[in-house]
mmCIF file of C-alpha atoms and ligand atoms in Angstrom:
data_model
loop_
_atom_site.group_PDB
_atom_site.id
_atom_site.type_symbol
_atom_site.label_atom_id
_atom_site.label_comp_id
_atom_site.label_asym_id
_atom_site.label_seq_id
_atom_site.Cartn_x
_atom_site.Cartn_y
_atom_site.Cartn_z
ATOM 1 C CA MET H 22 11.799 12.887 -0.899
ATOM 2 C CA ALA H 23 13.406 10.404 -3.322
ATOM 3 C CA LYS H 24 10.968 8.270 -5.261
ATOM 4 C CA LYS H 25 10.708 4.576 -4.434
ATOM 5 C CA LEU H 26 11.932 2.334 -7.252
ATOM 6 C CA VAL H 27 9.771 -0.597 -8.362
ATOM 7 C CA TYR H 28 10.976 -3.127 -10.933
ATOM 8 C CA VAL H 29 8.242 -4.572 -13.173
ATOM 9 C CA LEU H 30 9.540 -7.783 -14.756
ATOM 10 C CA ASN H 31 7.695 -9.572 -17.541
ATOM 11 C CA GLY H 32 8.474 -13.029 -18.845
ATOM 12 C CA PRO H 33 8.015 -14.996 -22.056
ATOM 13 C CA ASN H 34 5.494 -14.055 -24.744
ATOM 14 C CA LEU H 35 4.348 -10.940 -22.902
ATOM 15 C CA ASN H 36 6.062 -8.863 -25.608
ATOM 16 C CA LEU H 37 3.151 -10.010 -27.808
ATOM 17 C CA LEU H 38 0.408 -8.672 -25.535
ATOM 18 C CA GLY H 39 -2.317 -7.022 -27.580
ATOM 19 C CA LEU H 40 -1.883 -9.577 -30.371
ATOM 20 C CA ARG H 41 -1.583 -12.713 -28.291
ATOM 21 C CA GLU H 42 -4.866 -14.508 -27.427
ATOM 22 C CA PRO H 43 -6.717 -11.200 -26.808
ATOM 23 C CA GLU H 44 -9.779 -13.121 -25.597
ATOM 24 C CA ILE H 45 -7.636 -14.210 -22.608
ATOM 25 C CA TYR H 46 -5.136 -11.392 -22.165
ATOM 26 C CA GLY H 47 -6.988 -8.351 -23.551
ATOM 27 C CA THR H 48 -5.986 -5.876 -26.236
ATOM 28 C CA GLN H 49 -3.600 -3.663 -24.276
ATOM 29 C CA THR H 50 0.052 -3.943 -25.251
ATOM 30 C CA LEU H 51 2.937 -4.100 -22.800
ATOM 31 C CA ASP H 52 3.743 -0.484 -23.769
ATOM 32 C CA ASP H 53 0.159 0.485 -22.841
ATOM 33 C CA ILE H 54 0.625 -1.194 -19.461
ATOM 34 C CA ALA H 55 3.989 0.548 -18.979
ATOM 35 C CA ALA H 56 2.315 3.923 -19.662
ATOM 36 C CA MET H 57 -0.483 3.088 -17.220
ATOM 37 C CA LEU H 58 2.063 2.183 -14.531
ATOM 38 C CA GLU H 59 4.086 5.352 -15.194
ATOM 39 C CA ASP H 60 0.927 7.415 -14.565
ATOM 40 C CA ALA H 61 0.012 5.472 -11.439
ATOM 41 C CA GLY H 62 3.639 5.723 -10.274
ATOM 42 C CA GLN H 63 3.509 9.543 -10.575
ATOM 43 C CA GLU H 64 0.557 9.585 -8.183
ATOM 44 C CA LEU H 65 2.210 7.161 -5.771
ATOM 45 C CA GLY H 66 5.729 8.649 -5.806
ATOM 46 C CA ILE H 67 7.150 5.533 -7.454
ATOM 47 C CA ALA H 68 9.679 5.292 -10.292
ATOM 48 C CA ILE H 69 9.018 2.307 -12.576
ATOM 49 C CA ASP H 70 11.710 0.182 -14.229
ATOM 50 C CA MET H 71 9.746 -2.045 -16.632
ATOM 51 C CA ARG H 72 11.404 -4.879 -18.568
ATOM 52 C CA GLN H 73 10.468 -7.980 -20.579
ATOM 53 C CA SER H 74 12.461 -11.038 -21.575
ATOM 54 C CA ASN H 75 11.723 -14.397 -23.137
ATOM 55 C CA HIS H 76 14.717 -15.879 -21.271
ATOM 56 C CA GLU H 77 14.448 -17.331 -17.771
ATOM 57 C CA GLY H 78 18.005 -16.363 -16.745
ATOM 58 C CA HIS H 79 17.386 -12.688 -17.521
ATOM 59 C CA LEU H 80 14.519 -12.717 -15.019
ATOM 60 C CA VAL H 81 16.795 -14.338 -12.403
ATOM 61 C CA ASP H 82 19.511 -11.711 -13.051
ATOM 62 C CA TRP H 83 17.001 -8.847 -12.821
ATOM 63 C CA LEU H 84 15.634 -10.126 -9.490
ATOM 64 C CA HIS H 85 19.196 -10.069 -8.113
ATOM 65 C CA GLU H 86 19.697 -6.610 -9.624
ATOM 66 C CA ALA H 87 16.511 -5.285 -7.999
ATOM 67 C CA GLN H 88 17.960 -6.149 -4.603
ATOM 68 C CA ALA H 89 21.412 -4.727 -5.471
ATOM 69 C CA GLU H 90 19.813 -1.473 -6.646
ATOM 70 C CA GLY H 91 17.771 -1.173 -3.450
ATOM 71 C CA ALA H 92 14.405 -1.469 -5.196
ATOM 72 C CA HIS H 93 11.397 -1.078 -2.902
ATOM 73 C CA ALA H 94 9.583 -4.033 -4.547
ATOM 74 C CA VAL H 95 9.352 -6.115 -7.720
ATOM 75 C CA LEU H 96 6.181 -6.861 -9.678
ATOM 76 C CA LEU H 97 6.760 -10.133 -11.536
ATOM 77 C CA ASN H 98 4.624 -11.605 -14.290
ATOM 78 C CA ALA H 99 6.796 -14.595 -15.125
ATOM 79 C CA GLY H 100 4.397 -15.894 -17.811
ATOM 80 C CA ALA H 101 4.695 -19.653 -18.253
ATOM 81 C CA TYR H 102 7.895 -19.767 -16.135
ATOM 82 C CA THR H 103 5.526 -19.195 -13.207
ATOM 83 C CA HIS H 104 4.494 -22.827 -13.524
ATOM 84 C CA THR H 105 7.897 -24.393 -14.254
ATOM 85 C CA SER H 106 10.753 -22.395 -12.767
ATOM 86 C CA ILE H 107 12.366 -23.520 -9.531
ATOM 87 C CA ALA H 108 15.172 -21.101 -10.498
ATOM 88 C CA LEU H 109 12.723 -18.204 -10.120
ATOM 89 C CA LEU H 110 11.406 -19.610 -6.819
ATOM 90 C CA ASP H 111 14.993 -19.786 -5.528
ATOM 91 C CA ALA H 112 15.826 -16.307 -6.864
ATOM 92 C CA ILE H 113 12.828 -14.782 -5.042
ATOM 93 C CA ARG H 114 13.874 -16.597 -1.858
ATOM 94 C CA SER H 115 17.463 -15.378 -2.363
ATOM 95 C CA ILE H 116 16.561 -11.699 -2.079
ATOM 96 C CA THR H 117 14.866 -9.692 0.647
ATOM 97 C CA THR H 118 13.148 -7.317 -1.807
ATOM 98 C CA PRO H 119 9.426 -8.179 -1.727
ATOM 99 C CA VAL H 120 8.161 -9.706 -4.963
ATOM 100 C CA ILE H 121 4.499 -9.405 -5.957
ATOM 101 C CA GLU H 122 3.231 -11.992 -8.438
ATOM 102 C CA VAL H 123 1.070 -10.577 -11.251
ATOM 103 C CA HIS H 124 -1.051 -12.263 -13.934
ATOM 104 C CA LEU H 125 -3.530 -10.784 -16.381
ATOM 105 C CA SER H 126 -5.592 -13.966 -16.419
ATOM 106 C CA ASP H 127 -6.452 -16.137 -13.416
ATOM 107 C CA PRO H 128 -4.302 -19.256 -13.931
ATOM 108 C CA THR H 129 -6.208 -21.141 -11.203
ATOM 109 C CA THR H 130 -9.320 -21.225 -13.424
ATOM 110 C CA ARG H 131 -7.428 -22.420 -16.524
ATOM 111 C CA GLU H 132 -5.642 -25.675 -17.471
ATOM 112 C CA ASP H 133 -4.417 -27.886 -14.598
ATOM 113 C CA PHE H 134 -0.763 -27.255 -15.483
ATOM 114 C CA ARG H 135 -1.265 -23.570 -14.636
ATOM 115 C CA HIS H 136 -2.518 -24.329 -11.126
ATOM 116 C CA VAL H 137 1.003 -24.690 -9.713
ATOM 117 C CA SER H 138 2.869 -21.411 -9.194
ATOM 118 C CA PHE H 139 6.519 -21.644 -8.160
ATOM 119 C CA VAL H 140 6.557 -17.823 -8.108
ATOM 120 C CA GLY H 141 3.556 -17.792 -5.778
ATOM 121 C CA MET H 142 5.342 -20.109 -3.328
ATOM 122 C CA ALA H 143 7.794 -17.297 -2.561
ATOM 123 C CA ALA H 144 5.914 -14.115 -3.534
ATOM 124 C CA ALA H 145 4.692 -11.704 -0.849
ATOM 125 C CA GLN H 146 1.335 -11.280 -2.618
ATOM 126 C CA THR H 147 -0.470 -12.225 -5.835
ATOM 127 C CA PHE H 148 -2.773 -10.154 -8.074
ATOM 128 C CA GLN H 149 -4.360 -12.084 -10.931
ATOM 129 C CA GLY H 150 -7.442 -12.238 -13.093
ATOM 130 C CA HIS H 151 -7.983 -8.474 -13.429
ATOM 131 C CA GLY H 152 -6.436 -8.046 -16.880
ATOM 132 C CA ALA H 153 -4.033 -5.101 -17.100
ATOM 133 C CA GLN H 154 -5.523 -3.802 -13.835
ATOM 134 C CA SER H 155 -3.684 -6.632 -12.026
ATOM 135 C CA TYR H 156 -0.512 -4.567 -12.522
ATOM 136 C CA THR H 157 -1.960 -1.327 -11.111
ATOM 137 C CA LEU H 158 -3.508 -3.134 -8.139
ATOM 138 C CA ALA H 159 -0.105 -4.724 -7.468
ATOM 139 C CA LEU H 160 1.630 -1.335 -7.752
ATOM 140 C CA GLU H 161 -0.802 0.273 -5.300
ATOM 141 C CA SER H 162 -0.146 -2.580 -2.912
ATOM 142 C CA ALA H 163 3.637 -2.276 -3.402
ATOM 143 C CA ALA H 164 3.399 1.410 -2.450
ATOM 144 C CA LYS H 165 1.999 0.398 0.934
ATOM 145 C CA LEU H 166 4.695 -2.188 1.716
HETATM 146 C C1 DQA V 208 0.089 -15.233 -17.524
HETATM 147 C C2 DQA V 208 -0.528 -16.596 -17.171
HETATM 148 C C3 DQA V 208 0.418 -17.725 -17.515
HETATM 149 O O1 DQA V 208 -0.196 -18.976 -17.227
HETATM 150 C C4 DQA V 208 0.758 -17.698 -18.993
HETATM 151 O O2 DQA V 208 1.716 -18.693 -19.291
HETATM 152 C C5 DQA V 208 1.232 -16.369 -19.454
HETATM 153 C C6 DQA V 208 0.515 -15.189 -18.977
HETATM 154 C C7 DQA V 208 -0.922 -14.081 -17.292
HETATM 155 O O3 DQA V 208 -0.467 -12.938 -17.174
HETATM 156 O O4 DQA V 208 -2.125 -14.311 -17.243
HETATM 157 O O5 DQA V 208 2.142 -16.250 -20.261
HETATM 158 O O6 DQA V 208 1.206 -15.014 -16.676
#
């Protein structure tokens, strides 16, 4: 049987994971997380397409692409755009591909400005506060959708 395809989209500053505020985000790099998801994907029969951009429009384009490519689901850690981007909210609402919101930290326990999630307003589910494990939990959940 053909593998399901899951897009894993990462937003601004996540290219610096491992170096960036490790007390909040941990010491694993985005490449470490990609390797972890590849392994989990093998078990679950899922092919991973993992990407990162610091530009909001790239994330919008990739959400559209996920639908066009018939992806089974999208895991989206939109970084700070989570809390600012109506364009991402609209993009998620514009596609039928389920989008699962992912965060390493738990934004609801941090500064007030992180308590609003435009991504969460449209996402099918949210996994946050489990460090890098948030991604694997989200992938396991995506496999069941
Ligand atoms: C984050 C949480 C956001 O508030 C923050 O802007 C990030 C990372 C997380 O994964 O915990 O860049 O999405």
